[in-house]
PDB file of C-alpha atoms and ligand atoms in Angstrom:
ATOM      1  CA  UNK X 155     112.215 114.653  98.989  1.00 48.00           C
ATOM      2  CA  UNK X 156     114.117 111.291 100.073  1.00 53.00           C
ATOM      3  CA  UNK X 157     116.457 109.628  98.155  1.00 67.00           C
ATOM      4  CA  UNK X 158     114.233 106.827  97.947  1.00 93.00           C
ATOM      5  CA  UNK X 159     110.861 108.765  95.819  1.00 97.00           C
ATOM      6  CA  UNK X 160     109.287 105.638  95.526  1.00 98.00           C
ATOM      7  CA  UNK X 161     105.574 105.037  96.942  1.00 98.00           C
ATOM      8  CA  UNK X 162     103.436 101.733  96.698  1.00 98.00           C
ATOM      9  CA  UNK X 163      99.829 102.376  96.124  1.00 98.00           C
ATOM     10  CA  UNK X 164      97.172  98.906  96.211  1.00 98.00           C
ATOM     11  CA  UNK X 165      93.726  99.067  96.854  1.00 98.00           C
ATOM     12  CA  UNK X 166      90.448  96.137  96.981  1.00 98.00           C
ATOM     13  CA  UNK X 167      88.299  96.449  94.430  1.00 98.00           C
ATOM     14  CA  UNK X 168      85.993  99.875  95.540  1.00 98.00           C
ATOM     15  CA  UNK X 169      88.876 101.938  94.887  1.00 98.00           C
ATOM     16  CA  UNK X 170      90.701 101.595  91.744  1.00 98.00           C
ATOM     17  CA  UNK X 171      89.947 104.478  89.780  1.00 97.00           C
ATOM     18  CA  UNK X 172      90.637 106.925  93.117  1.00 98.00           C
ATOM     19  CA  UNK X 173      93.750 105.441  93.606  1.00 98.00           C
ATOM     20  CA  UNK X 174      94.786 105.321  90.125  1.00 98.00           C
ATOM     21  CA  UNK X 175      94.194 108.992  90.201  1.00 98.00           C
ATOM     22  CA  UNK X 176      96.606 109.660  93.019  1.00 98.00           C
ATOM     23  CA  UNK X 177      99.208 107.519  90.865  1.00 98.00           C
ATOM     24  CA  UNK X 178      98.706 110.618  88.298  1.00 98.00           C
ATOM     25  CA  UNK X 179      99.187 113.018  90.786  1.00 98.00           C
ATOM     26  CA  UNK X 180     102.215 111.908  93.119  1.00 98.00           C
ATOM     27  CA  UNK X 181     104.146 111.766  89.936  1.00 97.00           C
ATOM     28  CA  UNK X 182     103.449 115.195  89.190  1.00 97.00           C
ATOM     29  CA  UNK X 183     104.633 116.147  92.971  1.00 96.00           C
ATOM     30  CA  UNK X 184     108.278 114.772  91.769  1.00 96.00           C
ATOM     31  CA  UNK X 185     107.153 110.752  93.589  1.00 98.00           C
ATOM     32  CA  UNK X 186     107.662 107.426  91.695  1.00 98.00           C
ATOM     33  CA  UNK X 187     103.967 105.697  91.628  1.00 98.00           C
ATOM     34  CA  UNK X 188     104.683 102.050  92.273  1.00 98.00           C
ATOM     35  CA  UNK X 189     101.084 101.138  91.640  1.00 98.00           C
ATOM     36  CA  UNK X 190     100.884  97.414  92.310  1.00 98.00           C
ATOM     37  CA  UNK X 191      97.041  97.017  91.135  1.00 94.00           C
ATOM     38  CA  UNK X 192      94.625  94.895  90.946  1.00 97.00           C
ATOM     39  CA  UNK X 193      93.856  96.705  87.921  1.00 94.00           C
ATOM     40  CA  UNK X 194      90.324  95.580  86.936  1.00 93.00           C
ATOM     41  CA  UNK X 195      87.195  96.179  89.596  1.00 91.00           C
ATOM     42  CA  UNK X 196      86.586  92.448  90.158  1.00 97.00           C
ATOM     43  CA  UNK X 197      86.058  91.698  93.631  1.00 98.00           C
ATOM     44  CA  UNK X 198      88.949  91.199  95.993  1.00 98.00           C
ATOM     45  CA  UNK X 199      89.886  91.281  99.711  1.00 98.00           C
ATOM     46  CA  UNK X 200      91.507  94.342 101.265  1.00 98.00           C
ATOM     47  CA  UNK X 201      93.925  92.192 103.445  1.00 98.00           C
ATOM     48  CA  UNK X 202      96.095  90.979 100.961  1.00 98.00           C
ATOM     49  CA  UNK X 203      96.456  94.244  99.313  1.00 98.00           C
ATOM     50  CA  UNK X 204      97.395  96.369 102.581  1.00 98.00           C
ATOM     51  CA  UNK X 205      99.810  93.491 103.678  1.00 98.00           C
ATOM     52  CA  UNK X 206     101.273  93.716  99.905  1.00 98.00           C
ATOM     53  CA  UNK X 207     101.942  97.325  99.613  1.00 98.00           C
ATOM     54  CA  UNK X 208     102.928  96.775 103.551  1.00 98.00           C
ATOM     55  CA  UNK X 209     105.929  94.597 102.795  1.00 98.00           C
ATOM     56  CA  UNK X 210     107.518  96.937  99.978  1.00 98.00           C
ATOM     57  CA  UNK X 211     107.689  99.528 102.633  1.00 98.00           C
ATOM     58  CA  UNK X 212     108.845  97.644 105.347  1.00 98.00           C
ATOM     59  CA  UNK X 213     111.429  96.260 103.181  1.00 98.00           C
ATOM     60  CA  UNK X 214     112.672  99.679 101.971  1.00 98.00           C
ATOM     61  CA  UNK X 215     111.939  99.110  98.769  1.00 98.00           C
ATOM     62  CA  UNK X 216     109.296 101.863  99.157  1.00 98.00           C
ATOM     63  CA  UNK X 217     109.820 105.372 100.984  1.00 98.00           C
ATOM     64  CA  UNK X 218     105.446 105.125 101.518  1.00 98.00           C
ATOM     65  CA  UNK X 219     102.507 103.414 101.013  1.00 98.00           C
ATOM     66  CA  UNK X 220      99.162 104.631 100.228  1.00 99.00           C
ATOM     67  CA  UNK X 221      95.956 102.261 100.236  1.00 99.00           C
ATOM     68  CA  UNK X 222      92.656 102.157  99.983  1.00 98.00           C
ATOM     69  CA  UNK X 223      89.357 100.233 100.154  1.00 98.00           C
ATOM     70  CA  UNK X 224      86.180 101.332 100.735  1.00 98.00           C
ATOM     71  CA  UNK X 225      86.293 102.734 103.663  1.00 98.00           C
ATOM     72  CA  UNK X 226      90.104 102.989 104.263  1.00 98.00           C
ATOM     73  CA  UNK X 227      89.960 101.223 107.631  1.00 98.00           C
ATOM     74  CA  UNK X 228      89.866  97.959 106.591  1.00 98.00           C
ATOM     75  CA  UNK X 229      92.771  97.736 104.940  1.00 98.00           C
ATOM     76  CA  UNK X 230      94.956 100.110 107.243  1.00 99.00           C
ATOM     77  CA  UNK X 231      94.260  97.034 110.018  1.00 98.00           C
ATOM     78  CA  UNK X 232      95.709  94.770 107.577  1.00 98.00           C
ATOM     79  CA  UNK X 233      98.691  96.894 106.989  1.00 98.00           C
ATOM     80  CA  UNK X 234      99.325  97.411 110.442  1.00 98.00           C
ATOM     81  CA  UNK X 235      99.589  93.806 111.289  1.00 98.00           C
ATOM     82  CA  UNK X 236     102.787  93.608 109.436  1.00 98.00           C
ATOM     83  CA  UNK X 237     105.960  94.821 111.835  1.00 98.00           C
ATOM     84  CA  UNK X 238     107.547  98.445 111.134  1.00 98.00           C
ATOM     85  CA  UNK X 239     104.272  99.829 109.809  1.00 98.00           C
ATOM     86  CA  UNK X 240     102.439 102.862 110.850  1.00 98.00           C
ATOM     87  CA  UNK X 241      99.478 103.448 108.784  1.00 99.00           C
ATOM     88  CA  UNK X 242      96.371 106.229 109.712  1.00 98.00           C
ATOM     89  CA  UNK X 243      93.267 106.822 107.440  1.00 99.00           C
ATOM     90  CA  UNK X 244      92.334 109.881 106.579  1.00 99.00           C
ATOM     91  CA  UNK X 245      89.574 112.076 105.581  1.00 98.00           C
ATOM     92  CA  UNK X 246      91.034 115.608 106.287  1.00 99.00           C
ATOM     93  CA  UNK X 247      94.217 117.461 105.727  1.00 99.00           C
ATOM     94  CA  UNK X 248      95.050 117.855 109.384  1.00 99.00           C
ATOM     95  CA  UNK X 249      95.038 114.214 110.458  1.00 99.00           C
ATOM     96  CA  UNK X 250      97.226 113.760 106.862  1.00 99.00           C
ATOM     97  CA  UNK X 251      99.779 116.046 108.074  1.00 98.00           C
ATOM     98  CA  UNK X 252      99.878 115.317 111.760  1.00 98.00           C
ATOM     99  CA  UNK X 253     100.513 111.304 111.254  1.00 98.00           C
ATOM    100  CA  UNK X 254     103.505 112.400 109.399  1.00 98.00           C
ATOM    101  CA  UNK X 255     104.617 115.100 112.162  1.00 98.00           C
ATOM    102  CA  UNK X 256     103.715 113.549 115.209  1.00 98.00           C
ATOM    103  CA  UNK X 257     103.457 109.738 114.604  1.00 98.00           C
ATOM    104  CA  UNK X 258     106.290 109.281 111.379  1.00 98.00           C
ATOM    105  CA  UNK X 259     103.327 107.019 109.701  1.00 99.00           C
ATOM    106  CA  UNK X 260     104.840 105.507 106.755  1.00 98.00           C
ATOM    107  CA  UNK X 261     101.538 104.673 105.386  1.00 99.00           C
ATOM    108  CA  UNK X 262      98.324 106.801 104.629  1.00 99.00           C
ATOM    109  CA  UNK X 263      94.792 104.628 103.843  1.00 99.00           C
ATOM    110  CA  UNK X 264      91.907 106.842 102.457  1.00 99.00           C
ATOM    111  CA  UNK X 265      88.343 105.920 101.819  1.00 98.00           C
ATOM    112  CA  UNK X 266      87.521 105.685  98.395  1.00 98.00           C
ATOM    113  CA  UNK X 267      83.987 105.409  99.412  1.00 98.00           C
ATOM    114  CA  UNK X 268      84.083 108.098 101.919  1.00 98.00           C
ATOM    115  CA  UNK X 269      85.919 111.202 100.341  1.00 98.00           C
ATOM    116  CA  UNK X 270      85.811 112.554  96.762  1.00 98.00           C
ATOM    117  CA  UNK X 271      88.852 113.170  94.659  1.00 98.00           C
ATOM    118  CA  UNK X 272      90.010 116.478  94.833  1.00 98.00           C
ATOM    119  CA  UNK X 273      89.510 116.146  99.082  1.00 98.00           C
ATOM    120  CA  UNK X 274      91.271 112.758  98.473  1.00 99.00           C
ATOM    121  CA  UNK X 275      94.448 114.200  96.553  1.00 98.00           C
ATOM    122  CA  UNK X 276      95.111 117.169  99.046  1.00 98.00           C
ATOM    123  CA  UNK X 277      95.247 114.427 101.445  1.00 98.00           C
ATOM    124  CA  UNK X 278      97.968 112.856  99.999  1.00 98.00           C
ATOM    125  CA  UNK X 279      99.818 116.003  99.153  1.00 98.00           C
ATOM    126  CA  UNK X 280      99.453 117.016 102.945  1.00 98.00           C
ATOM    127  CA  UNK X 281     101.231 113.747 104.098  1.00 98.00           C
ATOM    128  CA  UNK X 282     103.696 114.039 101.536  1.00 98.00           C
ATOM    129  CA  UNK X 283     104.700 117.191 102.152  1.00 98.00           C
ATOM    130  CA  UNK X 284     105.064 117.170 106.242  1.00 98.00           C
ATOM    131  CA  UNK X 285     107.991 115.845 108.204  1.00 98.00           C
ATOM    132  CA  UNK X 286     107.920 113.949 111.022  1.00 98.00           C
ATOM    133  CA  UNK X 287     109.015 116.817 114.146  1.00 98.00           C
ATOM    134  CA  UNK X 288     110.936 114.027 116.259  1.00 98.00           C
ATOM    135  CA  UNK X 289     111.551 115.664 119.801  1.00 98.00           C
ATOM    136  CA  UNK X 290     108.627 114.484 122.185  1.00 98.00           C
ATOM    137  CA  UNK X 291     107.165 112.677 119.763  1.00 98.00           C
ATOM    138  CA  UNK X 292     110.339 110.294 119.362  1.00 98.00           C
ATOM    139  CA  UNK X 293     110.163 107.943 122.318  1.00 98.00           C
ATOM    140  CA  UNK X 294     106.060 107.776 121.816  1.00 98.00           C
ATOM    141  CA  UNK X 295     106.625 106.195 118.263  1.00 98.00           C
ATOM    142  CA  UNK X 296     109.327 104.085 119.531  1.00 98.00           C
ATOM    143  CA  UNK X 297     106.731 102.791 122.384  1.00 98.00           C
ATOM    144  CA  UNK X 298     104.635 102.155 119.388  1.00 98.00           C
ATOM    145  CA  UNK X 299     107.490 100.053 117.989  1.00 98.00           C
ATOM    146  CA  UNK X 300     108.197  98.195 121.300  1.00 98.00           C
ATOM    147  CA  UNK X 301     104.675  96.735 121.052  1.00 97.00           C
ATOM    148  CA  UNK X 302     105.509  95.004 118.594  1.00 96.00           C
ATOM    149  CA  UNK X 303     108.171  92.755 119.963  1.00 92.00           C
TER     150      UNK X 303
HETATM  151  C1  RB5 C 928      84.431  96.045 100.313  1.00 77.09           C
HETATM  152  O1  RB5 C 928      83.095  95.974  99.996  1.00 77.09           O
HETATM  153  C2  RB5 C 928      84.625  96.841 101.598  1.00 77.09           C
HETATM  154  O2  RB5 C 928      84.269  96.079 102.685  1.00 77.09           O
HETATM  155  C3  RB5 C 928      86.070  97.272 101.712  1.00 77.09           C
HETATM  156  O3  RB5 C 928      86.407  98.050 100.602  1.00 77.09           O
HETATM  157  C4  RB5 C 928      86.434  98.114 102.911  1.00 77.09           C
HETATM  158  O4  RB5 C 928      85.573  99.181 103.080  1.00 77.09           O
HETATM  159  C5  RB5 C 928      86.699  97.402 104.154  1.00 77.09           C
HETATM  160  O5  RB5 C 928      87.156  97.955 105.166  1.00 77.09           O
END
């Protein structure tokens, strides 16, 4: 655990119950849930909600984010767009842990529409929980960084 326990969560409109349920759980894991909404299913566009949660990590306000949308990938473009972000989505355990070990992603998008709850929380306890190896993997994720000047 960081200093800073603090992770955003957003989401569109297709996944507010899935990621209100990982707000339960990541405070049971020891996190602070900075759940920034929208809290009613009304219709809304992913790209302001990626770029949202985006900017409270960026700034350091946030130690992660985690968002969602239907399928995830929306919304992990958005987020990407904005500079110091590395977001994946994910739909299995494996990819959750290796963007933490091998790519230091400070942001995880899942698929509301695409994986069911229980798959959905062991996803975000698998990126939670790994730790980014460094090494070889250093200069590749600052040649991600460059790309962005
Ligand atoms: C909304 O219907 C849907 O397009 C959105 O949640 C997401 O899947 C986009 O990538």
């Amino acid at each position: 655990m960081t200093a800073n326990n603090r992770i955003v969560l957003s989401s569109d409109h297709s996944a507010i119950q899935l990621r209100q349920a990982i707000a339960a759980h990541i405070a049971t894991l020891g996190w602070e849930a900075v759940d920034i909404g929208p809290a009613t299913a009304e219709s809304t566009p992913y790209p302001q909600h990626g770029e949202a949660a985006a900017r409270l990590v960026v700034s350091g306000d946030c130690r992660f984010g985690i968002i969602l949308c239907g399928t995830g990938q929306g919304i992990m473009m958005a987020a990407n767009k904005v500079r110091g972000v590395r977001c994946g989505v994910c739909a299995d355990t494996f990819s959750a842990r290796m963007i933490r070990q091998h790519n230091d992603a400070n942001m995880l998008s899942i698929g509301a529409r695409v994986v069911g709850e229980g798959l959905a929380l062991d996803i975000v306890g698998a990126f939670l929980t790994a730790q980014f190896e460094g090494g070889r993997h250093a200069p590749r994720v600052e040649m991600i960084t460059a790309l962005e000047a």
